[in-house]
Every structure is written in C-alpha cells, then in structure tokens.
Amino acid sequence: MISDFNDPELSGKYLGTITKDFINVSDILKEASYQVRSRKFSQYPIFPISKEEQPIGQLLLGKEEKKLDWNYYITYVDEFIQRKLIAEDLLEEFEKNYKNPDEFCCLFVMDKEFTSFVYIPFPEE
C-alpha cells in the first residue's frame, strides 16, 4: 500500500500544492512534532494529509478553516502499525528511513489512488 519515498507521481501532481500549503503551516507542524516527541507519545510523528476527510489520526488543521488545499492530521507510527499500514516486521526499516524530525516533516499524502510518505524540510529560521 505504501509507495516509494520518491514517487515520480508526487513531483508532477502533488508537490506544488503541498509546498504551497506547507509554507503556511510548517511552524504549526514543527511545534506539534516537538510536542509529540517531548511528551514521549512517539519519536515518529506523522502528519497524514488529504483533500477529503479520512480516518487516520486526529484533525490538526482543516483546509476550510485555514484556506488550504489539504487537511492536516496528526498521528504517529503506532497507529500505522495498528491499522496494518506498516507491517510490524517493517517497523525497523521505517525507523531507519525516518528523517530527523527537527529538520523534516513526515507527511503521509493520501489522494484517491495515491498514498506516499513524503519528507519536507522545515524552513530554516
């Protein structure tokens, strides 16, 4: 179910709208990531994003309320394992590929037939 981290469909079809939104929400996502890690909920926060409502995670930023293209949810790797989106035997590989959460935001893009993890660097302060 989970596609390659550098899926070519991502750059052509999605990266523009994701980047446009990300500029407006990166500070909120960075703070949320920090809170998840500092409160010891998980060292692997994940932000599922979708244009439609979806069941993974809790809604953090709704596209209507913030005039965004995407809805932003927050969860962590444990929910992905519980929902069998990441097989338990692949958890170690996921952790190895997970980028530094102080520097990168882990998005899980969901749009109809396309799902993919995407790491976007937080803007430098």
Short mmCIF file of N, CA and C in Angstrom, two decimals:
data_model
loop_
_atom_site.label_atom_id
_atom_site.label_comp_id
_atom_site.label_asym_id
_atom_site.label_seq_id
_atom_site.Cartn_x
_atom_site.Cartn_y
_atom_site.Cartn_z
N MET A 1 0.81 -1.20 0.00
CA MET A 1 0.00 0.00 0.00
C MET A 1 0.85 1.27 0.00
N ILE A 2 1.96 1.26 0.69
CA ILE A 2 2.77 2.46 0.79
C ILE A 2 3.75 2.50 -0.38
N SER A 3 3.73 3.61 -1.11
CA SER A 3 4.60 3.69 -2.28
C SER A 3 5.99 4.20 -1.92
N ASP A 4 6.82 4.21 -2.93
CA ASP A 4 8.20 4.64 -2.80
C ASP A 4 8.29 6.07 -2.30
N PHE A 5 9.34 6.36 -1.54
CA PHE A 5 9.52 7.70 -0.97
C PHE A 5 9.72 8.77 -2.04
N ASN A 6 10.20 8.41 -3.23
CA ASN A 6 10.44 9.40 -4.28
C ASN A 6 9.58 9.11 -5.50
N ASP A 7 8.34 8.85 -5.28
CA ASP A 7 7.41 8.51 -6.35
C ASP A 7 7.34 9.65 -7.36
N PRO A 8 7.56 9.36 -8.67
CA PRO A 8 7.52 10.42 -9.68
C PRO A 8 6.17 11.10 -9.77
N GLU A 9 5.09 10.39 -9.45
CA GLU A 9 3.76 10.99 -9.48
C GLU A 9 3.67 12.14 -8.47
N LEU A 10 4.43 12.02 -7.39
CA LEU A 10 4.42 13.06 -6.36
C LEU A 10 4.88 14.39 -6.92
N SER A 11 6.03 14.40 -7.59
CA SER A 11 6.56 15.68 -8.07
C SER A 11 5.66 16.32 -9.11
N GLY A 12 5.13 15.52 -10.02
CA GLY A 12 4.31 16.08 -11.07
C GLY A 12 2.96 16.57 -10.59
N LYS A 13 2.32 15.80 -9.78
CA LYS A 13 0.92 16.06 -9.48
C LYS A 13 0.70 16.76 -8.14
N TYR A 14 1.56 16.54 -7.17
CA TYR A 14 1.24 16.96 -5.81
C TYR A 14 2.19 17.97 -5.17
N LEU A 15 3.43 17.94 -5.53
CA LEU A 15 4.43 18.71 -4.79
C LEU A 15 4.12 20.21 -4.74
N GLY A 16 3.59 20.77 -5.83
CA GLY A 16 3.28 22.20 -5.85
C GLY A 16 2.27 22.60 -4.80
N THR A 17 1.14 21.88 -4.73
CA THR A 17 0.11 22.26 -3.75
C THR A 17 0.56 21.93 -2.33
N ILE A 18 1.31 20.85 -2.17
CA ILE A 18 1.80 20.51 -0.83
C ILE A 18 2.77 21.58 -0.35
N THR A 19 3.69 21.99 -1.20
CA THR A 19 4.68 23.01 -0.83
C THR A 19 4.00 24.34 -0.52
N LYS A 20 3.01 24.71 -1.33
CA LYS A 20 2.30 25.98 -1.11
C LYS A 20 1.64 25.98 0.27
N ASP A 21 0.96 24.90 0.61
CA ASP A 21 0.35 24.77 1.94
C ASP A 21 1.40 24.75 3.04
N PHE A 22 2.46 23.98 2.80
CA PHE A 22 3.46 23.74 3.85
C PHE A 22 4.08 25.04 4.35
N ILE A 23 4.28 25.98 3.45
CA ILE A 23 4.84 27.27 3.84
C ILE A 23 3.97 27.93 4.91
N ASN A 24 2.65 27.76 4.78
CA ASN A 24 1.71 28.39 5.70
C ASN A 24 1.51 27.63 7.01
N VAL A 25 1.82 26.34 7.03
CA VAL A 25 1.54 25.54 8.22
C VAL A 25 2.78 24.94 8.87
N SER A 26 3.95 25.17 8.31
CA SER A 26 5.16 24.50 8.80
C SER A 26 5.46 24.79 10.27
N ASP A 27 5.23 26.02 10.72
CA ASP A 27 5.51 26.33 12.13
C ASP A 27 4.60 25.53 13.06
N ILE A 28 3.34 25.40 12.68
CA ILE A 28 2.38 24.63 13.50
C ILE A 28 2.77 23.15 13.51
N LEU A 29 3.14 22.62 12.35
CA LEU A 29 3.52 21.21 12.27
C LEU A 29 4.82 20.94 13.04
N LYS A 30 5.75 21.86 12.95
CA LYS A 30 7.02 21.68 13.66
C LYS A 30 6.78 21.67 15.17
N GLU A 31 5.94 22.57 15.66
CA GLU A 31 5.63 22.62 17.08
C GLU A 31 4.88 21.36 17.51
N ALA A 32 3.93 20.91 16.70
CA ALA A 32 3.18 19.69 17.02
C ALA A 32 4.11 18.48 17.07
N SER A 33 5.05 18.40 16.14
CA SER A 33 6.03 17.32 16.12
C SER A 33 6.86 17.34 17.40
N TYR A 34 7.30 18.53 17.77
CA TYR A 34 8.09 18.68 19.00
C TYR A 34 7.29 18.23 20.23
N GLN A 35 6.02 18.64 20.31
CA GLN A 35 5.18 18.27 21.45
C GLN A 35 4.97 16.76 21.54
N VAL A 36 4.74 16.10 20.42
CA VAL A 36 4.56 14.65 20.40
C VAL A 36 5.82 13.97 20.94
N ARG A 37 6.98 14.44 20.51
CA ARG A 37 8.24 13.82 20.93
C ARG A 37 8.60 14.17 22.37
N SER A 38 8.43 15.42 22.76
CA SER A 38 8.82 15.84 24.11
C SER A 38 7.91 15.24 25.17
N ARG A 39 6.66 14.97 24.82
CA ARG A 39 5.73 14.35 25.77
C ARG A 39 5.80 12.83 25.72
N LYS A 40 6.73 12.33 24.93
CA LYS A 40 7.04 10.90 24.84
C LYS A 40 5.88 10.05 24.31
N PHE A 41 5.00 10.67 23.47
CA PHE A 41 3.97 9.88 22.81
C PHE A 41 4.62 8.98 21.77
N SER A 42 5.58 9.55 21.03
CA SER A 42 6.28 8.80 19.99
C SER A 42 7.47 9.62 19.51
N GLN A 43 8.50 8.94 19.05
CA GLN A 43 9.63 9.62 18.41
C GLN A 43 9.40 9.75 16.91
N TYR A 44 8.25 9.26 16.43
CA TYR A 44 7.96 9.23 14.99
C TYR A 44 6.60 9.86 14.69
N PRO A 45 6.47 11.19 14.84
CA PRO A 45 5.19 11.81 14.47
C PRO A 45 5.00 11.77 12.96
N ILE A 46 3.75 11.58 12.55
CA ILE A 46 3.39 11.52 11.13
C ILE A 46 2.19 12.44 10.94
N PHE A 47 2.21 13.19 9.85
CA PHE A 47 1.11 14.09 9.53
C PHE A 47 0.43 13.61 8.24
N PRO A 48 -0.64 12.82 8.38
CA PRO A 48 -1.40 12.45 7.19
C PRO A 48 -2.07 13.69 6.60
N ILE A 49 -2.04 13.82 5.28
CA ILE A 49 -2.73 14.93 4.64
C ILE A 49 -3.63 14.37 3.54
N SER A 50 -4.79 14.99 3.40
CA SER A 50 -5.73 14.56 2.37
C SER A 50 -6.66 15.71 2.04
N LYS A 51 -7.26 15.62 0.88
CA LYS A 51 -8.22 16.66 0.48
C LYS A 51 -9.61 16.34 1.01
N GLU A 52 -9.85 15.09 1.30
CA GLU A 52 -11.14 14.63 1.85
C GLU A 52 -10.92 14.22 3.30
N GLU A 53 -12.02 14.07 4.05
CA GLU A 53 -11.89 13.54 5.41
C GLU A 53 -11.37 12.12 5.32
N GLN A 54 -10.60 11.72 6.32
CA GLN A 54 -10.07 10.36 6.36
C GLN A 54 -9.91 9.95 7.82
N PRO A 55 -9.79 8.65 8.10
CA PRO A 55 -9.84 8.17 9.49
C PRO A 55 -8.50 8.09 10.23
N ILE A 56 -7.39 8.39 9.58
CA ILE A 56 -6.08 8.20 10.24
C ILE A 56 -5.69 9.46 11.00
N GLY A 57 -5.46 9.30 12.31
CA GLY A 57 -5.03 10.43 13.13
C GLY A 57 -6.17 11.35 13.54
N GLN A 58 -5.79 12.47 14.14
CA GLN A 58 -6.73 13.50 14.58
C GLN A 58 -6.54 14.73 13.70
N LEU A 59 -7.64 15.37 13.33
CA LEU A 59 -7.54 16.57 12.51
C LEU A 59 -6.81 17.66 13.28
N LEU A 60 -5.77 18.20 12.67
CA LEU A 60 -4.98 19.27 13.27
C LEU A 60 -5.34 20.61 12.63
N LEU A 61 -5.38 20.64 11.30
CA LEU A 61 -5.73 21.85 10.55
C LEU A 61 -6.66 21.49 9.41
N GLY A 62 -7.85 22.03 9.43
CA GLY A 62 -8.81 21.78 8.36
C GLY A 62 -8.58 22.74 7.21
N LYS A 63 -8.72 22.25 5.98
CA LYS A 63 -8.43 23.09 4.82
C LYS A 63 -9.37 24.29 4.72
N GLU A 64 -10.63 24.14 5.12
CA GLU A 64 -11.56 25.26 5.04
C GLU A 64 -11.20 26.36 6.04
N GLU A 65 -10.92 25.94 7.28
CA GLU A 65 -10.67 26.95 8.31
C GLU A 65 -9.39 27.74 8.06
N LYS A 66 -8.42 27.14 7.40
CA LYS A 66 -7.14 27.82 7.17
C LYS A 66 -6.92 28.19 5.70
N LYS A 67 -7.94 27.97 4.85
CA LYS A 67 -7.83 28.24 3.40
C LYS A 67 -6.62 27.53 2.79
N LEU A 68 -6.60 26.21 2.96
CA LEU A 68 -5.52 25.36 2.47
C LEU A 68 -6.07 24.41 1.41
N ASP A 69 -5.16 23.77 0.67
CA ASP A 69 -5.57 22.75 -0.30
C ASP A 69 -5.77 21.39 0.37
N TRP A 70 -5.12 21.19 1.53
CA TRP A 70 -5.09 19.88 2.19
C TRP A 70 -5.57 20.00 3.64
N ASN A 71 -6.18 18.92 4.15
CA ASN A 71 -6.44 18.77 5.58
C ASN A 71 -5.21 18.13 6.19
N TYR A 72 -4.81 18.60 7.37
CA TYR A 72 -3.63 18.08 8.06
C TYR A 72 -4.06 17.38 9.34
N TYR A 73 -3.67 16.13 9.46
CA TYR A 73 -3.96 15.31 10.63
C TYR A 73 -2.66 15.03 11.36
N ILE A 74 -2.76 14.56 12.59
CA ILE A 74 -1.56 14.21 13.33
C ILE A 74 -1.74 12.83 13.96
N THR A 75 -0.70 12.04 13.87
CA THR A 75 -0.67 10.72 14.48
C THR A 75 0.80 10.32 14.63
N TYR A 76 1.03 9.06 14.91
CA TYR A 76 2.41 8.56 14.96
C TYR A 76 2.44 7.13 14.47
N VAL A 77 3.63 6.60 14.41
CA VAL A 77 3.85 5.31 13.76
C VAL A 77 3.01 4.19 14.38
N ASP A 78 2.72 4.26 15.68
CA ASP A 78 1.94 3.20 16.33
C ASP A 78 0.59 2.98 15.65
N GLU A 79 -0.09 4.06 15.26
CA GLU A 79 -1.38 3.92 14.60
C GLU A 79 -1.22 3.25 13.24
N PHE A 80 -0.14 3.55 12.54
CA PHE A 80 0.10 2.92 11.24
C PHE A 80 0.30 1.41 11.39
N ILE A 81 0.93 1.02 12.49
CA ILE A 81 1.12 -0.42 12.75
C ILE A 81 -0.22 -1.05 13.14
N GLN A 82 -0.98 -0.39 14.02
CA GLN A 82 -2.28 -0.93 14.43
C GLN A 82 -3.22 -1.09 13.24
N ARG A 83 -3.18 -0.15 12.31
CA ARG A 83 -4.05 -0.21 11.13
C ARG A 83 -3.45 -1.07 10.02
N LYS A 84 -2.28 -1.65 10.29
CA LYS A 84 -1.58 -2.51 9.33
C LYS A 84 -1.21 -1.78 8.04
N LEU A 85 -0.96 -0.47 8.17
CA LEU A 85 -0.44 0.31 7.04
C LEU A 85 1.07 0.14 6.95
N ILE A 86 1.68 -0.17 8.08
CA ILE A 86 3.09 -0.55 8.13
C ILE A 86 3.12 -1.90 8.85
N ALA A 87 3.68 -2.89 8.20
CA ALA A 87 3.79 -4.21 8.82
C ALA A 87 4.81 -4.14 9.96
N GLU A 88 4.52 -4.85 11.05
CA GLU A 88 5.43 -4.82 12.21
C GLU A 88 6.85 -5.20 11.83
N ASP A 89 6.99 -6.15 10.91
CA ASP A 89 8.34 -6.57 10.53
C ASP A 89 9.06 -5.51 9.68
N LEU A 90 8.34 -4.46 9.25
CA LEU A 90 8.97 -3.36 8.50
C LEU A 90 9.19 -2.12 9.36
N LEU A 91 8.85 -2.21 10.65
CA LEU A 91 8.99 -1.06 11.53
C LEU A 91 10.45 -0.59 11.61
N GLU A 92 11.37 -1.53 11.72
CA GLU A 92 12.79 -1.15 11.81
C GLU A 92 13.23 -0.40 10.55
N GLU A 93 12.78 -0.85 9.39
CA GLU A 93 13.12 -0.17 8.14
C GLU A 93 12.51 1.24 8.11
N PHE A 94 11.25 1.37 8.58
CA PHE A 94 10.61 2.68 8.64
C PHE A 94 11.43 3.61 9.54
N GLU A 95 11.81 3.13 10.72
CA GLU A 95 12.57 3.96 11.66
C GLU A 95 13.92 4.37 11.07
N LYS A 96 14.54 3.46 10.32
CA LYS A 96 15.83 3.76 9.70
C LYS A 96 15.67 4.85 8.62
N ASN A 97 14.56 4.83 7.89
CA ASN A 97 14.32 5.80 6.83
C ASN A 97 13.73 7.11 7.32
N TYR A 98 13.22 7.13 8.55
CA TYR A 98 12.57 8.32 9.10
C TYR A 98 13.62 9.42 9.27
N LYS A 99 13.36 10.58 8.71
CA LYS A 99 14.35 11.66 8.76
C LYS A 99 14.22 12.45 10.06
N ASN A 100 15.29 13.15 10.44
CA ASN A 100 15.36 13.93 11.66
C ASN A 100 14.12 14.84 11.78
N PRO A 101 13.26 14.62 12.79
CA PRO A 101 12.02 15.39 12.89
C PRO A 101 12.21 16.85 13.31
N ASP A 102 13.42 17.23 13.69
CA ASP A 102 13.69 18.65 13.94
C ASP A 102 13.94 19.38 12.63
N GLU A 103 14.31 18.63 11.60
CA GLU A 103 14.64 19.23 10.31
C GLU A 103 13.60 18.93 9.21
N PHE A 104 12.91 17.79 9.33
CA PHE A 104 11.97 17.36 8.29
C PHE A 104 10.61 17.02 8.88
N CYS A 105 9.58 17.29 8.10
CA CYS A 105 8.22 16.91 8.46
C CYS A 105 7.85 15.66 7.69
N CYS A 106 7.35 14.65 8.40
CA CYS A 106 6.92 13.40 7.77
C CYS A 106 5.43 13.52 7.44
N LEU A 107 5.14 13.71 6.16
CA LEU A 107 3.76 13.77 5.69
C LEU A 107 3.39 12.41 5.11
N PHE A 108 2.13 12.04 5.26
CA PHE A 108 1.62 10.86 4.60
C PHE A 108 0.51 11.34 3.67
N VAL A 109 0.83 11.46 2.38
CA VAL A 109 -0.08 12.03 1.39
C VAL A 109 -1.09 10.96 0.96
N MET A 110 -2.37 11.31 1.04
CA MET A 110 -3.43 10.40 0.62
C MET A 110 -4.36 11.14 -0.33
N ASP A 111 -4.45 10.66 -1.55
CA ASP A 111 -5.36 11.27 -2.52
C ASP A 111 -5.84 10.21 -3.48
N LYS A 112 -7.06 9.77 -3.32
CA LYS A 112 -7.68 8.73 -4.15
C LYS A 112 -6.78 7.49 -4.26
N GLU A 113 -6.15 7.28 -5.39
CA GLU A 113 -5.35 6.08 -5.61
C GLU A 113 -3.90 6.22 -5.14
N PHE A 114 -3.50 7.41 -4.73
CA PHE A 114 -2.10 7.67 -4.42
C PHE A 114 -1.89 7.82 -2.92
N THR A 115 -0.95 7.06 -2.37
CA THR A 115 -0.54 7.24 -0.98
C THR A 115 0.97 7.13 -0.93
N SER A 116 1.59 8.03 -0.17
CA SER A 116 3.05 8.01 -0.09
C SER A 116 3.53 8.82 1.10
N PHE A 117 4.59 8.36 1.74
CA PHE A 117 5.29 9.16 2.74
C PHE A 117 6.13 10.19 1.99
N VAL A 118 6.15 11.40 2.51
CA VAL A 118 6.94 12.47 1.92
C VAL A 118 7.61 13.21 3.07
N TYR A 119 8.89 13.46 2.94
CA TYR A 119 9.62 14.25 3.94
C TYR A 119 9.92 15.61 3.34
N ILE A 120 9.42 16.65 3.99
CA ILE A 120 9.65 18.01 3.52
C ILE A 120 10.46 18.75 4.57
N PRO A 121 11.54 19.41 4.17
CA PRO A 121 12.35 20.14 5.15
C PRO A 121 11.59 21.34 5.70
N PHE A 122 11.69 21.52 7.01
CA PHE A 122 11.14 22.72 7.63
C PHE A 122 11.97 23.91 7.16
N PRO A 123 11.33 25.07 6.96
CA PRO A 123 12.10 26.26 6.58
C PRO A 123 13.10 26.59 7.70
N GLU A 124 14.27 27.06 7.28
CA GLU A 124 15.26 27.45 8.29
C GLU A 124 14.86 28.78 8.88
N GLU A 125 15.10 28.89 10.19
CA GLU A 125 14.69 30.12 10.88
C GLU A 125 15.69 31.23 10.71
#
